XYZ file of N, CA and C in Angstrom:
372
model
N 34.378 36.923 -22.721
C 33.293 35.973 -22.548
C 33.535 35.050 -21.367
N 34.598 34.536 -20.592
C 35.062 34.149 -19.742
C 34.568 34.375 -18.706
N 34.790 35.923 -18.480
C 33.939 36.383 -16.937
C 32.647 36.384 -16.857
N 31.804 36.141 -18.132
C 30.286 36.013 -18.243
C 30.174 34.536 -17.945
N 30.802 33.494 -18.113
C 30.469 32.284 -17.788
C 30.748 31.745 -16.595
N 32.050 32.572 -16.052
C 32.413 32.707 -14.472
C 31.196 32.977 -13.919
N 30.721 34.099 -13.534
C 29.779 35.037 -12.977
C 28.634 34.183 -12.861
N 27.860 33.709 -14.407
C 26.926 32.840 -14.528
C 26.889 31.517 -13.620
N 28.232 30.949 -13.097
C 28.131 29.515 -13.083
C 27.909 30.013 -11.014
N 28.747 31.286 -10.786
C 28.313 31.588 -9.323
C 27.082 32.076 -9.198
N 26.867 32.572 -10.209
C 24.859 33.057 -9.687
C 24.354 31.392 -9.570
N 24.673 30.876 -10.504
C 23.657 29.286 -10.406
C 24.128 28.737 -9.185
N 25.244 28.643 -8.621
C 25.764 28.627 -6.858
C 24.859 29.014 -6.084
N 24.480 30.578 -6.533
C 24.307 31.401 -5.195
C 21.932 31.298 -5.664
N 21.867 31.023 -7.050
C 20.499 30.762 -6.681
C 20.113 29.652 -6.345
N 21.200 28.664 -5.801
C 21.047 26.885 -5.579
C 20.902 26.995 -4.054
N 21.614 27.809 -3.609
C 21.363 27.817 -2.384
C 20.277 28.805 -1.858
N 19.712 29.858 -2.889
C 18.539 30.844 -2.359
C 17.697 29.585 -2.521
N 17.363 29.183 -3.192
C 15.902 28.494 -3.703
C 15.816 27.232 -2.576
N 17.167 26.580 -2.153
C 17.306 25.589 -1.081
C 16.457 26.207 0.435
N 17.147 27.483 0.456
C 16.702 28.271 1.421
C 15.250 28.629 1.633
N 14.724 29.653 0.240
C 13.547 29.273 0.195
C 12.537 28.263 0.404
N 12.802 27.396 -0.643
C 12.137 26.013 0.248
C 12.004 25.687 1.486
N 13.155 25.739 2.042
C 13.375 25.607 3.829
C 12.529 26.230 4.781
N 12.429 27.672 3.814
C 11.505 28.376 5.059
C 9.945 28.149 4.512
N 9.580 27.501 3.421
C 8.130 27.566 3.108
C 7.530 25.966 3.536
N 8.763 25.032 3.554
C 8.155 24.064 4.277
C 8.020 23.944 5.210
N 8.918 24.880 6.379
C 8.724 24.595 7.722
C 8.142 25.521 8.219
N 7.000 26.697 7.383
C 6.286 27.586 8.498
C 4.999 27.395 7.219
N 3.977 27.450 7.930
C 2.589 27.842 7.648
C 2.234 28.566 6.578
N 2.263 30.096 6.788
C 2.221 30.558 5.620
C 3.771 31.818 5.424
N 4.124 31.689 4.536
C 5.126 33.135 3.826
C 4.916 33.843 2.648
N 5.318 34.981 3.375
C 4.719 35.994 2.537
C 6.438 36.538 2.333
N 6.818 36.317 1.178
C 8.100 36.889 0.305
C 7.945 38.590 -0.250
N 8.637 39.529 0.548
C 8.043 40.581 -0.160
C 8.935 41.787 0.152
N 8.474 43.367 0.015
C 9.434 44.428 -0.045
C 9.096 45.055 0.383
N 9.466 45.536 1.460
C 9.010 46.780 2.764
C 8.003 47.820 2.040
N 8.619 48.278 0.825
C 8.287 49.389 0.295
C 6.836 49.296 -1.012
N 6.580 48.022 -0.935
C 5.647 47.337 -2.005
C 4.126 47.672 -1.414
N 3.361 48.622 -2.026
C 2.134 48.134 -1.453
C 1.193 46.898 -1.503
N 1.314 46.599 -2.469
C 0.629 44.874 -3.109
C 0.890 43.914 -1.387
N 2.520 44.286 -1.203
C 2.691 43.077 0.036
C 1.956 43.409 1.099
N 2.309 45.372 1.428
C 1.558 45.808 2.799
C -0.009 45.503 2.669
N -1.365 44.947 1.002
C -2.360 45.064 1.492
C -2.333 43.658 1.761
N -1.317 42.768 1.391
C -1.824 41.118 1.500
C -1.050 41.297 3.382
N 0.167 41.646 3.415
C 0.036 41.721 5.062
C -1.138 42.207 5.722
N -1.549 43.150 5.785
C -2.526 44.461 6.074
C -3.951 42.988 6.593
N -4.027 42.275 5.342
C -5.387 41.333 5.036
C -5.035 39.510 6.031
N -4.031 39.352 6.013
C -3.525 38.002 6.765
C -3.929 38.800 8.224
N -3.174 40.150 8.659
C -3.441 40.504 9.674
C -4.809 40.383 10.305
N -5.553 41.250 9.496
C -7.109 41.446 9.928
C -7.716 40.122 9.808
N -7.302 39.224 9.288
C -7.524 37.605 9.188
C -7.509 36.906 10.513
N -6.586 37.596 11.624
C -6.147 37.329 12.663
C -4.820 35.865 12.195
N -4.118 35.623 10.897
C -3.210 34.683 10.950
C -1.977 34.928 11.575
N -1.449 34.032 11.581
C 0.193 33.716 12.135
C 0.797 33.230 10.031
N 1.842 34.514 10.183
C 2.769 34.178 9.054
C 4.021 34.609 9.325
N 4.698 34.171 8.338
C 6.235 34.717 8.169
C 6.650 35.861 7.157
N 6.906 36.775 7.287
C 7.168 37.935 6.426
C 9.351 37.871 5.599
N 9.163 37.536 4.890
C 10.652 37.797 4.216
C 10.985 39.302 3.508
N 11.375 39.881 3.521
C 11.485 41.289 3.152
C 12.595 41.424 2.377
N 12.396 41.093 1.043
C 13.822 40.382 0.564
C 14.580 41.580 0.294
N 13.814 43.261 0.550
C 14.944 43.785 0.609
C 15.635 44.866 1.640
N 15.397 43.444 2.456
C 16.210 43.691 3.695
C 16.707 42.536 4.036
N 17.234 41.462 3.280
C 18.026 39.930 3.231
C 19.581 40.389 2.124
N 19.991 40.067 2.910
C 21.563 39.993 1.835
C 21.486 39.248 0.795
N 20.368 38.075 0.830
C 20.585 37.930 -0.469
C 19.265 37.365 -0.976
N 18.476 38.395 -0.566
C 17.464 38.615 -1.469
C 17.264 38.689 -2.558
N 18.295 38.991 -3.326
C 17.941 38.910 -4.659
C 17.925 37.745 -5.492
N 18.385 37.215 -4.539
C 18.801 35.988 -4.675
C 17.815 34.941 -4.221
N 17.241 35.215 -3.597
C 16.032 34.563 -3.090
C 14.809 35.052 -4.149
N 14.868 35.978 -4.727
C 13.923 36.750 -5.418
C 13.810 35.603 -7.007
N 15.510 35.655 -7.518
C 15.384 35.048 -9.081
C 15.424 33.175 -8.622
N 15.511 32.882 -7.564
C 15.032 31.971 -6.516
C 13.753 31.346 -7.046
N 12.890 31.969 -6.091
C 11.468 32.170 -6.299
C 10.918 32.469 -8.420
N 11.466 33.285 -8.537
C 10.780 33.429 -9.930
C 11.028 31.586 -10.906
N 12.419 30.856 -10.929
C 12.987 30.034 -11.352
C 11.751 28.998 -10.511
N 11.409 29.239 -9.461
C 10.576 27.671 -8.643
C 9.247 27.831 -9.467
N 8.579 29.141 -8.782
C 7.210 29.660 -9.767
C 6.618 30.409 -10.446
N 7.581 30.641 -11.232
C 7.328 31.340 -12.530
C 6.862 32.543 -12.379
N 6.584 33.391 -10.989
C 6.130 34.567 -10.614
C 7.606 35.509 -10.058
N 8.029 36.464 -10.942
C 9.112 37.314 -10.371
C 8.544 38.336 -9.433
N 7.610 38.635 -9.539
C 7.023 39.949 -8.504
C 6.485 39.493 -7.555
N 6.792 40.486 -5.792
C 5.998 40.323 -5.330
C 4.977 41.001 -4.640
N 4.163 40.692 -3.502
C 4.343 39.688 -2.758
C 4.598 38.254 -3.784
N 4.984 37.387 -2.978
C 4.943 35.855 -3.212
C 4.453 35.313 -2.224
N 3.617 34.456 -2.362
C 3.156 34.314 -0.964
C 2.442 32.162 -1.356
N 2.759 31.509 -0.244
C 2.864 30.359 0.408
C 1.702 29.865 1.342
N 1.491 28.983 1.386
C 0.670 28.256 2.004
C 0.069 27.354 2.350
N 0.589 26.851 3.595
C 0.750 25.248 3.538
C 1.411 24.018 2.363
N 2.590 25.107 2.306
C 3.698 24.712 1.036
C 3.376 24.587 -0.065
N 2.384 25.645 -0.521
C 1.391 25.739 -1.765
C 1.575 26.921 -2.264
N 1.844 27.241 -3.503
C 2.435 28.587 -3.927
C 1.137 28.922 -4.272
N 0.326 30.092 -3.680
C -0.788 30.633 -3.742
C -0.527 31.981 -4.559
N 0.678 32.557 -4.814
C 0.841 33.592 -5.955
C 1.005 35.097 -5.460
N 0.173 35.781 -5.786
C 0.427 37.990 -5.321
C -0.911 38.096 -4.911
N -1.059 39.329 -4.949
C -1.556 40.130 -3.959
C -3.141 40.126 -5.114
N -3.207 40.034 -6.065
C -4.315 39.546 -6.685
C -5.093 37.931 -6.375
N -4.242 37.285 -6.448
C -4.195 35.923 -6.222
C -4.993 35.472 -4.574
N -4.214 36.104 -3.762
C -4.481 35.649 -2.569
C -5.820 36.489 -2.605
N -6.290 37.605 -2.642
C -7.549 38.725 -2.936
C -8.613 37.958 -3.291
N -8.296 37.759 -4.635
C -9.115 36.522 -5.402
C -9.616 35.692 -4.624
N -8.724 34.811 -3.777
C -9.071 33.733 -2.878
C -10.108 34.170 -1.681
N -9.579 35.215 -1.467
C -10.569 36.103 -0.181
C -11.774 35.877 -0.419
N -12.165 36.658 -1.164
C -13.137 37.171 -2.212
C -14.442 36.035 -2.346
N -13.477 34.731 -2.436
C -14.192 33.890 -3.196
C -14.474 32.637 -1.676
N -14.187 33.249 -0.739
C -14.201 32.383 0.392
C -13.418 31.756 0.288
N -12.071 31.109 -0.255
C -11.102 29.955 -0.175
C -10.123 30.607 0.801
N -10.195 31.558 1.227
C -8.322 31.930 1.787
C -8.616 31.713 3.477
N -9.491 31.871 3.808
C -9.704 31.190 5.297
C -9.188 29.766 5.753
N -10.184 28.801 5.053
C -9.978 27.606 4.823
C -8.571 27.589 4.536
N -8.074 27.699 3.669
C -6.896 27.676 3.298
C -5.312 27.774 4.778
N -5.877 28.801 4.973
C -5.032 29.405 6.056
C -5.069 28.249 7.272
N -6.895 28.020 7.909
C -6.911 26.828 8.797
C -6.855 25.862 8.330
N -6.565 25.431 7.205
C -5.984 23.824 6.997
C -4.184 24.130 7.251
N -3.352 25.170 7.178
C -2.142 24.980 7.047
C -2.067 25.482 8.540
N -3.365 25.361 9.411
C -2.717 25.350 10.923
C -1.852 27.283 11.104
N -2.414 27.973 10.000
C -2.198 29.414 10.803
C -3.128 30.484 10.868
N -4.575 29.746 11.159
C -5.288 30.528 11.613
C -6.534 29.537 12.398
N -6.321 29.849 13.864
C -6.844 29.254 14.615
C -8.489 29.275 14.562
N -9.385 27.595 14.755
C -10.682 27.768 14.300
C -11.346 28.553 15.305
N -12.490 29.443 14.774
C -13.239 29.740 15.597
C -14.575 28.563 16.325
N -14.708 28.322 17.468
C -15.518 27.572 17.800
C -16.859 28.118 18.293
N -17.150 29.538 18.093
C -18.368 30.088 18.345
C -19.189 30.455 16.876
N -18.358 30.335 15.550
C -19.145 30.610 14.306
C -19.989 29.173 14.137
């Protein structure tokens, strides 16, 4: 039982500093999109920021050393373990339903040009 409380007390180390990290990068960029090369959910919410014409940050947590770590990170901040995860204007806007939803419903534009990563159009 020893090495289970060892182990435990370095994961709470090593998710003190993912979630520090995390934070770091969602307050200081616009929007992030937390996600997995291989996920389609992330490629249609990338796929959709793109055709949006935004500026974001892509994390690919599994291609981060310690992504996984960033992953039980993220689930511990907002209660969402899967992703995408996705950010905005330091606003946890949720997955690939979530942000859709927002599309959908006209909010994710707005959204995007209030957090300054998607430049206004001045001819609409």
């Amino acid at each position: 039982m020893g090495a289970i409380f060892s182990s435990s007390s370095k994961s709470g180390e090593e998710l003190e500093m993912a979630l520090s990290k995390a934070k770091e990068i969602v307050s200081s960029t616009p929007v992030v999109v937390f996600s997995k090369t291989h996920c389609p959910y992330c490629k249609r919410v990338k796929q959709l920021l793109s055709q949006l014409g935004a500026t974001y940050k892509v994390i690919e947590l599994n291609s981060e050393s310690d992504g996984g770590d960033i992953q039980a990170a993220l689930r511990e901040w907002t209660g969402q373990r899967t992703v995408p995860n996705v950010f905005i204007g330091g606003n946890h806007i949720g997955g690939c339903d979530s942000v859709t939803a927002k599309h959908q419903q006209g909010k994710l534009v707005p959204l995007l040009t209030d957090a300054g990563a998607l430049a206004t159009n001045s001819t609409l």
